XYZ file of C-alpha atoms in Angstrom:
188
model
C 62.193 98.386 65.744
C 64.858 100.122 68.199
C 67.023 103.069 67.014
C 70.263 101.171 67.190
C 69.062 98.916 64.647
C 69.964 99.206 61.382
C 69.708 97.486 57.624
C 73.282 96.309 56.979
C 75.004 92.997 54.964
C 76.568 90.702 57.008
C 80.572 90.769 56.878
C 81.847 87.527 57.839
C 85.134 88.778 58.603
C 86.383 91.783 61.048
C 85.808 92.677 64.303
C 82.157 93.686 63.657
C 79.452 92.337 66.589
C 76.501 91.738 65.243
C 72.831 90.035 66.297
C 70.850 88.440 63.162
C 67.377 88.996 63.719
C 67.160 86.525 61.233
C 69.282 83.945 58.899
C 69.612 83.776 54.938
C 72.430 83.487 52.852
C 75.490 86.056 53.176
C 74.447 88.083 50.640
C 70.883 88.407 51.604
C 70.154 91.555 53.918
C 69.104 91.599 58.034
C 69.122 94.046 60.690
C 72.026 93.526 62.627
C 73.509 96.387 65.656
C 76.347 98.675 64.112
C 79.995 97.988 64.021
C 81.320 98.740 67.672
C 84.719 100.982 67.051
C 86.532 99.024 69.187
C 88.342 95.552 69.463
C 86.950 93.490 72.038
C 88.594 90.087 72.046
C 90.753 87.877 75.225
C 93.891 90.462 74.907
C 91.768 93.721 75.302
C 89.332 92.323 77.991
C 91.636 93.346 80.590
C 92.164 97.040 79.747
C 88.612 97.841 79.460
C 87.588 96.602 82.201
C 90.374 98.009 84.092
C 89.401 101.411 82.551
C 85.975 101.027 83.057
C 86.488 100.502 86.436
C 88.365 103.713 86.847
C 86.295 105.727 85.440
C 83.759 104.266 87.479
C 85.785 105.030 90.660
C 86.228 108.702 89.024
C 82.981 108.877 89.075
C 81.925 107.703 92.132
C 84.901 110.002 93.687
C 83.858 113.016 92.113
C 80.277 112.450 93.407
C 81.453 111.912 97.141
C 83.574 115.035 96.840
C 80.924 117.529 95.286
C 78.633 115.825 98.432
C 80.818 116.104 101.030
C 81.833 119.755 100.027
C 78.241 120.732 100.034
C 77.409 119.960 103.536
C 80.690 121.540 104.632
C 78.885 124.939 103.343
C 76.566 125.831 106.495
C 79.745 124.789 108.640
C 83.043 127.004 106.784
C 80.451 129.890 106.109
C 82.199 132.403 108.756
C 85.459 131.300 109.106
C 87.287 132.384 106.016
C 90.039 129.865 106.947
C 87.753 127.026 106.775
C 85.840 128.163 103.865
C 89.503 128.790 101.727
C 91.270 125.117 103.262
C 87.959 123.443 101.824
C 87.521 125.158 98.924
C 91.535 124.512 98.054
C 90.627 120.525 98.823
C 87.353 120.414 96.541
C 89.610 121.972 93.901
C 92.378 119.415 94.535
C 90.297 116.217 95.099
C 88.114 117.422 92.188
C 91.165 117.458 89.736
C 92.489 114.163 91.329
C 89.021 112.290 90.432
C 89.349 114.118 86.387
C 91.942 112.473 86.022
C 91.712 109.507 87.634
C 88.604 108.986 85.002
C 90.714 110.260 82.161
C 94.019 107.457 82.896
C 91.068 105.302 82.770
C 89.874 106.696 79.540
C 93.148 106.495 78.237
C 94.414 102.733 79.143
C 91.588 101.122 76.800
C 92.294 103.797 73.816
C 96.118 102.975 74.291
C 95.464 99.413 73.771
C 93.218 99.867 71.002
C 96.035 101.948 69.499
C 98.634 98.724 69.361
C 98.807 98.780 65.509
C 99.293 102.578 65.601
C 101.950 102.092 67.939
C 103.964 99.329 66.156
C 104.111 101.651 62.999
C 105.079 104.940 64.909
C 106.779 103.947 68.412
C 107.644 107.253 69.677
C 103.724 108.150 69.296
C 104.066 105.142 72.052
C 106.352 106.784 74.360
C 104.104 109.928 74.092
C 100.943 107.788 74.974
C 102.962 106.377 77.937
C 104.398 109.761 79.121
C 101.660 111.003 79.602
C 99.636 108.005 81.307
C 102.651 108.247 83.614
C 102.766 112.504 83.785
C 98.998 112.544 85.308
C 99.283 109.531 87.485
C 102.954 111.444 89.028
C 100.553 114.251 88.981
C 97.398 112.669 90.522
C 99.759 111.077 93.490
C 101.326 114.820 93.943
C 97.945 116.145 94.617
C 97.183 113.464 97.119
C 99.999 113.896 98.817
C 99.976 117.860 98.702
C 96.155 117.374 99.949
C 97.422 115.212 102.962
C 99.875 117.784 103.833
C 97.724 120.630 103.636
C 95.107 118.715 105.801
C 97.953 118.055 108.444
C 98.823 121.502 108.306
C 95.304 123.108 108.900
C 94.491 120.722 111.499
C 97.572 121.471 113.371
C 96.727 124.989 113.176
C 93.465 124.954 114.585
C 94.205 122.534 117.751
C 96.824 125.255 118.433
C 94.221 127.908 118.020
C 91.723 125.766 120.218
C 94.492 124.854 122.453
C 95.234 128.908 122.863
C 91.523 129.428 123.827
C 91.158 126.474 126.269
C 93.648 128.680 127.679
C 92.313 131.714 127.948
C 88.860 130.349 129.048
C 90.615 128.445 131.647
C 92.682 131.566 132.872
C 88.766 133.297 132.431
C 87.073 130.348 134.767
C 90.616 131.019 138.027
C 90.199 134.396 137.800
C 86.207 134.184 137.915
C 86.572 131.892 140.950
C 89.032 133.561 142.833
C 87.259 137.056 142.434
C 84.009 134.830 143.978
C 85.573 133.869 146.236
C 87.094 137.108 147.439
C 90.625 136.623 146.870
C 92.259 139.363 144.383
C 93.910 137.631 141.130
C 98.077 138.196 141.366
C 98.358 137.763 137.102
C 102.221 136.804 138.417
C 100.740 133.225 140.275
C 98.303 132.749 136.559
């Protein structure tokens, strides 16, 4: 017999799920799986499975971030730039997936909490505050992550820019000393 099985008395009433392994009258005993601690009916279909799905995309973000940071080790492992601009976006994208799973987390718990709610409102507002605080703060660290992306990358093409430069100064002056001209720095 599984774990999750268990000896309990049928209650024909409340939101308990249960599977009768087999059938008597109600007060006759059968293994049945345990009371789930949530409602699951037509009105709270939707905000499970719209938190699940969240938290699955948390998930799934969080994965792609801790992989894609890991491969940029061999490549930011001199430049101390590199290595701080990706470290700052791990720590940023990292944060962004958290919570991502935890609004997800917290749209099915809100809905189970309706009754709660209806008997203490402001405990509503609270619950809503907050849903609304870390998605204000989820869209601030996307957009601080863009900018700081746009900013680095502007950075170094003006750095590579600035060596194209000198190389290409590097290569004329090579050339002319080859081919026995003397370099005026003035004509450069």
């Amino acid at each position: 017999m599984p774990s999750h099985w268990r000896l309990c008395r049928r209650i024909s009433t409340g939101p308990l799920i249960d599977h009768a392994v087999g059938t008597g009258p109600r007060d006759q005993y059968y293994f049945c799986i345990m009371p789930l601690p949530i409602r699951i009916d037509a009105t709270t279909l939707p905000a499970l499975l719209f938190g699940g799905l969240l938290v699955a995309c948390a998930i799934v973000m969080g994965v792609f971030v801790w992989r894609s940071r890991r491969s940029l080790d061999e490549v930011v492992e001199n430049d101390d730039s590199a290595r701080l601009h990706a470290d700052r976006q791990f720590r940023r994208r990292m944060q962004v997936s958290v919570m991502l799973g935890t609004i997800g987390l917290m749209i099915p718990i809100g809905d189970q909490l309706d009754q709660v709610f209806i008997r203490r409102p402001m405990l509503f507002f609270v619950w809503v505050g907050c849903v609304f605080v870390l998605v204000l703060w989820m869209v601030l660290m996307a957009l601080g992550d863009w900018l700081s992306t746009f900013a680095y990358t502007a950075v170094a093409r003006a750095n590579l820019r600035h060596e194209r430069r000198e190389l290409e100064e590097e290569i004329r002056r090579y050339h002319a000393s080859k081919n026995g001209h003397s370099v005026n720095h003035d004509d450069l």
